[in-house]
GROMACS .gro file of C-alpha atoms in nm:
model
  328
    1UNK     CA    1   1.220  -0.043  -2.036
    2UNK     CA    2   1.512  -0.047  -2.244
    3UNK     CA    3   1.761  -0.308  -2.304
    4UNK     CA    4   2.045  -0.099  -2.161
    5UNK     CA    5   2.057   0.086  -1.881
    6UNK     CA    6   2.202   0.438  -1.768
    7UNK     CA    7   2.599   0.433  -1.681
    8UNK     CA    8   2.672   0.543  -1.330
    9UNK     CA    9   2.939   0.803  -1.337
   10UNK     CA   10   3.271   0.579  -1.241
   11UNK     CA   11   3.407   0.597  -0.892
   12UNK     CA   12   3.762   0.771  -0.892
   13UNK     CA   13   4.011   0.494  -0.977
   14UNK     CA   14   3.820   0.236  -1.156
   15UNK     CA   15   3.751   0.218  -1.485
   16UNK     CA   16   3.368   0.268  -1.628
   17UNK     CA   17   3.310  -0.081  -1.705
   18UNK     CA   18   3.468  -0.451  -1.728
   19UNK     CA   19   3.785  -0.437  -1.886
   20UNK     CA   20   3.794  -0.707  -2.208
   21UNK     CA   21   4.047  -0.854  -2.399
   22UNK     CA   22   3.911  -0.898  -2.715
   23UNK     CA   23   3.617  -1.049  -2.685
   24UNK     CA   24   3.660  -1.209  -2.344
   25UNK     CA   25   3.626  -1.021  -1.996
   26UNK     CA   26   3.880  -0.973  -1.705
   27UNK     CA   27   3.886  -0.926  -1.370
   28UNK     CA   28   4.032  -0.554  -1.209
   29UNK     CA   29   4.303  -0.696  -0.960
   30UNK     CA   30   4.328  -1.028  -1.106
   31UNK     CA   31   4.258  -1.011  -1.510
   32UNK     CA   32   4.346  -1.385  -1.557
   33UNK     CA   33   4.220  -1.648  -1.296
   34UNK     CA   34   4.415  -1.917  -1.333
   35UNK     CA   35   4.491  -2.244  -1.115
   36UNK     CA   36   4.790  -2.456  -1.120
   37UNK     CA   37   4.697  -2.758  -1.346
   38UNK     CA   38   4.775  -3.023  -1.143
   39UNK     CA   39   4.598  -2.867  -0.846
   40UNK     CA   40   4.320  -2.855  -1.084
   41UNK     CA   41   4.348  -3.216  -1.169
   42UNK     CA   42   4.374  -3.375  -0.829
   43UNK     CA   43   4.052  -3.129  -0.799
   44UNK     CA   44   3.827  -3.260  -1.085
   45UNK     CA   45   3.951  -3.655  -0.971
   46UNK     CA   46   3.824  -3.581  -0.602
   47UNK     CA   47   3.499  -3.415  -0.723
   48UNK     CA   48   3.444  -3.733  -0.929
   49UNK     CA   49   3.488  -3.942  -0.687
   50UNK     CA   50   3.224  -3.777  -0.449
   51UNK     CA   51   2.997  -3.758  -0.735
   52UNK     CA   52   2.935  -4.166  -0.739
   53UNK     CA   53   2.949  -4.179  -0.356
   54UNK     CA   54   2.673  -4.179  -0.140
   55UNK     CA   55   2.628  -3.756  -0.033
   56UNK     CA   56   2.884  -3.625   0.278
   57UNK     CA   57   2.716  -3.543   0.572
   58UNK     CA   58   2.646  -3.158   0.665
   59UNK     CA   59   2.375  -3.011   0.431
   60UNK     CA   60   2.194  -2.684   0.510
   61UNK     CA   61   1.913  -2.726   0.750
   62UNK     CA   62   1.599  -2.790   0.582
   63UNK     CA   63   1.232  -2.612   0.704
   64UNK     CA   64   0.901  -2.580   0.588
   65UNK     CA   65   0.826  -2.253   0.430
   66UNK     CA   66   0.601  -2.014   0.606
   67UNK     CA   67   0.372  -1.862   0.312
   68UNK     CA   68   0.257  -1.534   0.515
   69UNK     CA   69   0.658  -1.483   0.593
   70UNK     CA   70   0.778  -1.506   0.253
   71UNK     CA   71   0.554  -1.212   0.146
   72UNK     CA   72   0.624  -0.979   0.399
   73UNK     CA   73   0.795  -0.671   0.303
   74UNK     CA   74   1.071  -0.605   0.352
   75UNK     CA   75   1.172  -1.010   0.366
   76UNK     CA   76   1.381  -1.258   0.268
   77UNK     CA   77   1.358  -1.647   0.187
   78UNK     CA   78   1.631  -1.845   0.122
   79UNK     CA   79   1.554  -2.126  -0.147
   80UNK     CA   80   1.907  -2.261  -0.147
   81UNK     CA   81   2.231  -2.191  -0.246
   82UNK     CA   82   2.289  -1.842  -0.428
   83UNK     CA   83   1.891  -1.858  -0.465
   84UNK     CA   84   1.690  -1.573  -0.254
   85UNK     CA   85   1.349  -1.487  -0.258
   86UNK     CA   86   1.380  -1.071  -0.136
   87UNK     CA   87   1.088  -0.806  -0.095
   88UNK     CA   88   1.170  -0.453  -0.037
   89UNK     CA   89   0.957  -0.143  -0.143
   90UNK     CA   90   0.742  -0.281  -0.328
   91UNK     CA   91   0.893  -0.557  -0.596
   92UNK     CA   92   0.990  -0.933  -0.543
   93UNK     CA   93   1.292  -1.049  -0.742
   94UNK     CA   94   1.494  -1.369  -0.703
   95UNK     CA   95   1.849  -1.386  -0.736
   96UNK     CA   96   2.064  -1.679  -0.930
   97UNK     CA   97   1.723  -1.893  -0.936
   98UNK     CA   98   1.799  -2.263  -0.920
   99UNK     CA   99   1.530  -2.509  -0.878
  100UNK     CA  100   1.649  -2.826  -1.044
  101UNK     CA  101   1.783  -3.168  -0.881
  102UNK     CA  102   2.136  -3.126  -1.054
  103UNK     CA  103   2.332  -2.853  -1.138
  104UNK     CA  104   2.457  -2.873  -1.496
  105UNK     CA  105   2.466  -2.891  -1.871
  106UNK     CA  106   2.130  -3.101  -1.872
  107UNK     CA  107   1.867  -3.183  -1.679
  108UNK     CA  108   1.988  -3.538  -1.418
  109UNK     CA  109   2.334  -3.410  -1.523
  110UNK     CA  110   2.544  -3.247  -1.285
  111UNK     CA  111   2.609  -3.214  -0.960
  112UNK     CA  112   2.340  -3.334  -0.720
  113UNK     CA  113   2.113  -3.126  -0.538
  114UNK     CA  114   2.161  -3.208  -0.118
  115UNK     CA  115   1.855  -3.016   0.011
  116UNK     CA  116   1.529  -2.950  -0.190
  117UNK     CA  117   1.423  -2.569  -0.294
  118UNK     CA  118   1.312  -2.401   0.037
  119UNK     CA  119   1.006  -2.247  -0.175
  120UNK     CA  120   0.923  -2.519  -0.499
  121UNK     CA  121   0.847  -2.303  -0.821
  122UNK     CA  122   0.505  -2.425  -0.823
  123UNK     CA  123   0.472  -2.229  -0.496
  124UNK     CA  124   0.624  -1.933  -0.573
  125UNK     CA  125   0.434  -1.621  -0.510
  126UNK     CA  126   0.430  -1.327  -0.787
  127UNK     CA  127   0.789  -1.285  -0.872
  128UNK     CA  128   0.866  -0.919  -1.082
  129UNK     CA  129   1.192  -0.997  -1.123
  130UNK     CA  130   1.535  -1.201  -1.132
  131UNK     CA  131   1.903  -1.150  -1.128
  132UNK     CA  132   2.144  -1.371  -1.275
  133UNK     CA  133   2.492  -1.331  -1.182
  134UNK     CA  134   2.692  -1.498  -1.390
  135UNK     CA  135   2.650  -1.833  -1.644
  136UNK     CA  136   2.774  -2.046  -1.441
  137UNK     CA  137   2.513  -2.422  -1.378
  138UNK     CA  138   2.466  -2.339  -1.011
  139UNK     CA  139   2.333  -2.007  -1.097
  140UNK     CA  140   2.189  -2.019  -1.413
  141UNK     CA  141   1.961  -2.313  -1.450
  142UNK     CA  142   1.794  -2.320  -1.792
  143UNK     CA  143   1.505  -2.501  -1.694
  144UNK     CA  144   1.438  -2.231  -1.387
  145UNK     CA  145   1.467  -1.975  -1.611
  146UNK     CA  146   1.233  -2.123  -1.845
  147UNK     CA  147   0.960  -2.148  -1.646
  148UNK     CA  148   1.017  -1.820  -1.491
  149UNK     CA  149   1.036  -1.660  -1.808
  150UNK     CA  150   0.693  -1.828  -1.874
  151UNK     CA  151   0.522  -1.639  -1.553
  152UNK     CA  152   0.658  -1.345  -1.733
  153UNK     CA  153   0.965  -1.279  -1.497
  154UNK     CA  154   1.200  -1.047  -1.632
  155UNK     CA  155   1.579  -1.084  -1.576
  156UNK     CA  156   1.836  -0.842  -1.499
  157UNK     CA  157   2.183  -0.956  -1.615
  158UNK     CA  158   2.535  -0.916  -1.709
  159UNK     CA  159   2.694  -0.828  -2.026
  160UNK     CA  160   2.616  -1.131  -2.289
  161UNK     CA  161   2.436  -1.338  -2.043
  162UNK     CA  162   2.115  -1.264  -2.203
  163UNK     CA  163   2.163  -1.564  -2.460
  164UNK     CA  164   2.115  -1.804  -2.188
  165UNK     CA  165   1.746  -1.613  -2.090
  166UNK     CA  166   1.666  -1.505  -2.425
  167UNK     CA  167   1.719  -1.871  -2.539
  168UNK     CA  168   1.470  -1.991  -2.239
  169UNK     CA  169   1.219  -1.775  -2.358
  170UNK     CA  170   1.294  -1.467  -2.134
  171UNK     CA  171   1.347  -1.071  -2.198
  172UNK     CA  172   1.671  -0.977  -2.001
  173UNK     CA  173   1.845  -0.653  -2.004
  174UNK     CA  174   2.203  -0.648  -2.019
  175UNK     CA  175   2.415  -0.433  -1.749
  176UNK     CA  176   2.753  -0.401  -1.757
  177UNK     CA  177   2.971  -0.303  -1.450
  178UNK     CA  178   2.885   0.023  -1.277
  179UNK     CA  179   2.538   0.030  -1.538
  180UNK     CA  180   2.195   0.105  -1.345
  181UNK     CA  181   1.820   0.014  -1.471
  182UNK     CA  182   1.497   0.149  -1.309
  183UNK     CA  183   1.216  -0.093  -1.257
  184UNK     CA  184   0.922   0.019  -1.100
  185UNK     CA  185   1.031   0.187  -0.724
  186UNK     CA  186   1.388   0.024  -0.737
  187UNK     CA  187   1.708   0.078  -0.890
  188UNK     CA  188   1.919  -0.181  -0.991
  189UNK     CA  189   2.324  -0.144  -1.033
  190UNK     CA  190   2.516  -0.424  -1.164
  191UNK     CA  191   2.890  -0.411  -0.961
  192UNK     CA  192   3.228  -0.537  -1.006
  193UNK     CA  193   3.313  -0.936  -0.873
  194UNK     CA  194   3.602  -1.131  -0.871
  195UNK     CA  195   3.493  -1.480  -1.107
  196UNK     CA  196   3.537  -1.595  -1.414
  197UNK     CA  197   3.223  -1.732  -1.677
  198UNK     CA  198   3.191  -2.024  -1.915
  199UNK     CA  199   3.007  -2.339  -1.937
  200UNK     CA  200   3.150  -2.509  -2.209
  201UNK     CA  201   3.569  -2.500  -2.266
  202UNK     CA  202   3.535  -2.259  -2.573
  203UNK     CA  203   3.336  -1.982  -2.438
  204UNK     CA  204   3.506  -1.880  -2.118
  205UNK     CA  205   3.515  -1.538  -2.034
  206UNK     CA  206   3.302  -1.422  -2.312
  207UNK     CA  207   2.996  -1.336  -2.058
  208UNK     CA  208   3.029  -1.142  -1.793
  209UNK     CA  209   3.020  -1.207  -1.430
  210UNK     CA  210   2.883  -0.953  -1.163
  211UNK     CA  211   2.732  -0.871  -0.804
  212UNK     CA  212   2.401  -0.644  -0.779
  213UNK     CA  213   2.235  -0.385  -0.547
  214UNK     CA  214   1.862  -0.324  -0.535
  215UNK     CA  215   1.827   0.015  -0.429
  216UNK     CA  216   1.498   0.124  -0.269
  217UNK     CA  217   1.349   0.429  -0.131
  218UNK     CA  218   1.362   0.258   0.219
  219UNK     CA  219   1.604  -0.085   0.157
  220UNK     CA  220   1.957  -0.109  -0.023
  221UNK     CA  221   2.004  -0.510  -0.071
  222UNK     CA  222   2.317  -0.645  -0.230
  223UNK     CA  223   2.372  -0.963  -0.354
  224UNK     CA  224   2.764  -1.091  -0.443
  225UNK     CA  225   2.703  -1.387  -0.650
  226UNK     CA  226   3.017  -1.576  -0.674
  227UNK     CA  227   3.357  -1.355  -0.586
  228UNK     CA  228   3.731  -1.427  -0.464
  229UNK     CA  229   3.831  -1.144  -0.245
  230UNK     CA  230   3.877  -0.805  -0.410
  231UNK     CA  231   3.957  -0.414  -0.368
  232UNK     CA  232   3.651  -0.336  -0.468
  233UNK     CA  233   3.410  -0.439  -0.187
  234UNK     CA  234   3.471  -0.050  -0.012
  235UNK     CA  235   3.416   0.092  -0.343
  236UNK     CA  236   3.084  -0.072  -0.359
  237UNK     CA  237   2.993   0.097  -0.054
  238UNK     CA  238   3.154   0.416  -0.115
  239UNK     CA  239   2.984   0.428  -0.418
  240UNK     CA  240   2.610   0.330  -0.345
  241UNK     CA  241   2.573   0.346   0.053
  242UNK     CA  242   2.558   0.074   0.292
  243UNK     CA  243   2.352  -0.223   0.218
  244UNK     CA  244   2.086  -0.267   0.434
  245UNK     CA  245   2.132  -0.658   0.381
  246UNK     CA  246   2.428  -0.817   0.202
  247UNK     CA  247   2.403  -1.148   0.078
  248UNK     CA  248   2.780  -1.310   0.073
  249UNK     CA  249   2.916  -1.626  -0.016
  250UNK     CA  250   3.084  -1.832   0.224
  251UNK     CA  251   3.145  -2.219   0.070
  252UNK     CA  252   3.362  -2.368  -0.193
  253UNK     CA  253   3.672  -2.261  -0.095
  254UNK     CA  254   3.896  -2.526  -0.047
  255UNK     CA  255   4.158  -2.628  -0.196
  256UNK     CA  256   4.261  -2.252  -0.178
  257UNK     CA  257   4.499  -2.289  -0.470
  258UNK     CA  258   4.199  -2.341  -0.713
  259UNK     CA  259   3.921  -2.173  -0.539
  260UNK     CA  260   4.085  -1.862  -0.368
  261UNK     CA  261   4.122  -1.631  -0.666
  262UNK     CA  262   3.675  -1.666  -0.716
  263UNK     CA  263   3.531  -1.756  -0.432
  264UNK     CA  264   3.543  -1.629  -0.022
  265UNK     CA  265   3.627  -1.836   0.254
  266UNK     CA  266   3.399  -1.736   0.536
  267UNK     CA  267   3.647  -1.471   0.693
  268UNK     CA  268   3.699  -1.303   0.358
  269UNK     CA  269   3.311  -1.296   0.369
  270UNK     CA  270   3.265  -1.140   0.672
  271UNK     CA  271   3.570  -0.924   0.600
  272UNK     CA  272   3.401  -0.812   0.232
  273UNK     CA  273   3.090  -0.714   0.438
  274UNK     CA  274   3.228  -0.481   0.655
  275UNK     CA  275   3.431  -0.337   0.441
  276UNK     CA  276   3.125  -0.233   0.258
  277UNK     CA  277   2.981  -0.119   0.577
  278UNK     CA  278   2.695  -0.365   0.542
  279UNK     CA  279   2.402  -0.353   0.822
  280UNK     CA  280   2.336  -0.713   0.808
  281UNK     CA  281   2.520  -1.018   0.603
  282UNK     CA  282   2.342  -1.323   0.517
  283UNK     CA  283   2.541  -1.629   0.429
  284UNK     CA  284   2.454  -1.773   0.123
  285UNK     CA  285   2.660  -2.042  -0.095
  286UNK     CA  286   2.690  -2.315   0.107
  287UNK     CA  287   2.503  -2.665   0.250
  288UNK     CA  288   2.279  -2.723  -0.098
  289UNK     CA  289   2.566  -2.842  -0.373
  290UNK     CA  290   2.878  -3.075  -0.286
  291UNK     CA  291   3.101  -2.855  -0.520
  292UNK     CA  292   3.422  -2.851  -0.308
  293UNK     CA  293   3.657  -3.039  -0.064
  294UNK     CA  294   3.615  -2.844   0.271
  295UNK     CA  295   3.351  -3.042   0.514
  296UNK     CA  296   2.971  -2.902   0.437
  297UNK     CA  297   2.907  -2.848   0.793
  298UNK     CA  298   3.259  -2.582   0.802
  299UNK     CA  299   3.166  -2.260   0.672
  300UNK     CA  300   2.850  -2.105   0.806
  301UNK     CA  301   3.052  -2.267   1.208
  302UNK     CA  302   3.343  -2.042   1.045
  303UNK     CA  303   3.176  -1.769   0.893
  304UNK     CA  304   2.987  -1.723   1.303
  305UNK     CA  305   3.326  -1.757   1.426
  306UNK     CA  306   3.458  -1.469   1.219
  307UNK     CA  307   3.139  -1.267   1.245
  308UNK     CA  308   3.154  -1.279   1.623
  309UNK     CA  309   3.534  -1.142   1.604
  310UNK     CA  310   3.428  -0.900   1.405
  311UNK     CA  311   3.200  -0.762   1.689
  312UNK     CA  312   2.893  -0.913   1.455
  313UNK     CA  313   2.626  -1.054   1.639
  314UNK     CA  314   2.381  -1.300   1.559
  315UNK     CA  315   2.129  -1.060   1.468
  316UNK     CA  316   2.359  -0.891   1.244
  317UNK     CA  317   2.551  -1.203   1.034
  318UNK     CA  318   2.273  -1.456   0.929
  319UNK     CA  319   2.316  -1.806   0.884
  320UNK     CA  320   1.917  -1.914   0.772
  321UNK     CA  321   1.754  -2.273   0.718
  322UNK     CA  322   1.687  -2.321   0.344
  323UNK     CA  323   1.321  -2.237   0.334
  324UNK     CA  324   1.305  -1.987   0.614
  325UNK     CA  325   1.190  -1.597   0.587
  326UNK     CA  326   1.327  -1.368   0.807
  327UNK     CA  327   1.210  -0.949   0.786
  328UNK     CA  328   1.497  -0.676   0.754
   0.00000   0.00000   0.00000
């Protein structure tokens, strides 16, 4: 396969691929995400404090993993976090794999891990494929990606982020916004997000950040990674069809002066998934990581709430237990 893939032709108003400047990326509605500093100070003094404190109550719901579900096809498992094990057509991929204790720059470094993996590494079953997102710790784990890379897991990833797997030992190929690869019976198109990237103060913005569809003969999947609300969810749609199954984000949100501009609240969720005329959401993003003030238990009650007002039904917006399978 090559290292590049094929560029889709661009939908009518956007441009072909990220815009830069320079060397660094940008966002289309919102090219420089920036918080108020103090904001972003009382921020980082709150998250320290929870960080020595014993963990807030409301994790994701915990259950043991059912081995026969988690290779159905078409399925999916959730594992925690932004971290999904998904079947369609043929292939099994994971997307933003994360299977340490801590999120962060080394391993017992970080911020702590509330529930365990719903599926351990160890007890993975064959895995063709993975999609990182963006660079950020909760979604790119060195130490997952290393021992993926060492089952011989390839990785599908933005622009520059194939350092990171490359430098775990990996083979990645590099998309950039709009860009589709072919592997095996599935196509995969890297899309537009609202984020930012860095994990050190001098490199941000130099990788990009991204959302994916896996396009089957039979399944379209999407998966957002981390996104403030954007234009660009219809375009999505427009562009490649209605997901089948989106996953969304729905945590780390508050305060909304920091967190607004790159990540959904649950109603922006809910609202991004029907504007791409999703089938099904999932709710991902939440209940695994303490990574922001709102209460742990809030967003998947919220993200029900706006799902039900949305004329969603419980068998259409998904709120899972970290190690359960469900088919779609």
């Amino acid at each position: 396969m090559a290292e590049r893939g094929s560029r889709a032709a661009p939908p009518g108003g956007y441009v072909s691929g990220a815009p830069r400047r320079g060397r660094r990326f940008q966002n289309l509605t919102a090219p420089e995400v920036r918080a108020p500093v103090l904001d972003l100070l009382a921020y980082a003094l709150r998250r320290a404090r929870v960080s020595i404190a014993p963990p807030r109550p409301g994790a994701a719901e915990l259950v043991a993993f059912d081995v026969g579900a988690i290779v159905r096809n078409p399925s999916i498992t959730w594992i925690g976090h932004a971290t999904f094990l998904v079947r369609l057509d043929g292939v099994s991929f994971l997307t933003d794999p994360v299977f340490s204790d801590t999120a962060g720059p080394l391993p017992g470094v970080g911020v702590r891990r509330l529930v365990p993996p719903g599926v351990p590494l160890r007890a993975l079953p064959t895995v063709d494929f993975a999609l990182l997102s963006h660079d950020h710790y909760d979604h790119a784990d060195l130490p997952s990606i290393r021992a993926l890379a060492r089952r011989g897991v390839r990785f599908f990833v933005p622009l520059r982020v194939g350092d990171l797997v490359r430098r775990a030992g990996g083979e990645a190929t590099e998309l950039d916004w709009w860009q589709t690869a072919e592997f095996r019976s599935v196509r995969v198109h890297c899309v537009p997000a609202q984020h930012f990237c860095g994990r050190a103060i001098v490199d941000r913005n130099r990788r990009l950040w991204a959302g994916w569809i896996v396009e089957g003969p039979t399944r379209r999947f999407y998966h957002a990674g981390d996104t403030g609300y954007f234009a660009g969810f219809a375009e999505i749609g427009r562009r490649f069809g209605s997901p089948d199954l989106a996953a969304v984000p729905i945590g780390a949100y508050e305060p909304a002066s920091v967190m607004r501009p790159v990540h959904l609240n649950p109603e922006e969720a809910v609202r991004a998934g029907c504007e791409m005329g999703a089938k099904r959401l999932v709710a991902m993003h939440f209940g695994t990581f303490d990574l922001t003030d709102e209460p742990l238990a809030e967003p998947p009650e919220r993200f029900r709430a706006a799902a039900a007002a949305a004329g969603l039904g419980a068998d259409r917006a998904w709120t899972m237990a970290i190690g359960e399978a469900r088919a779609w």
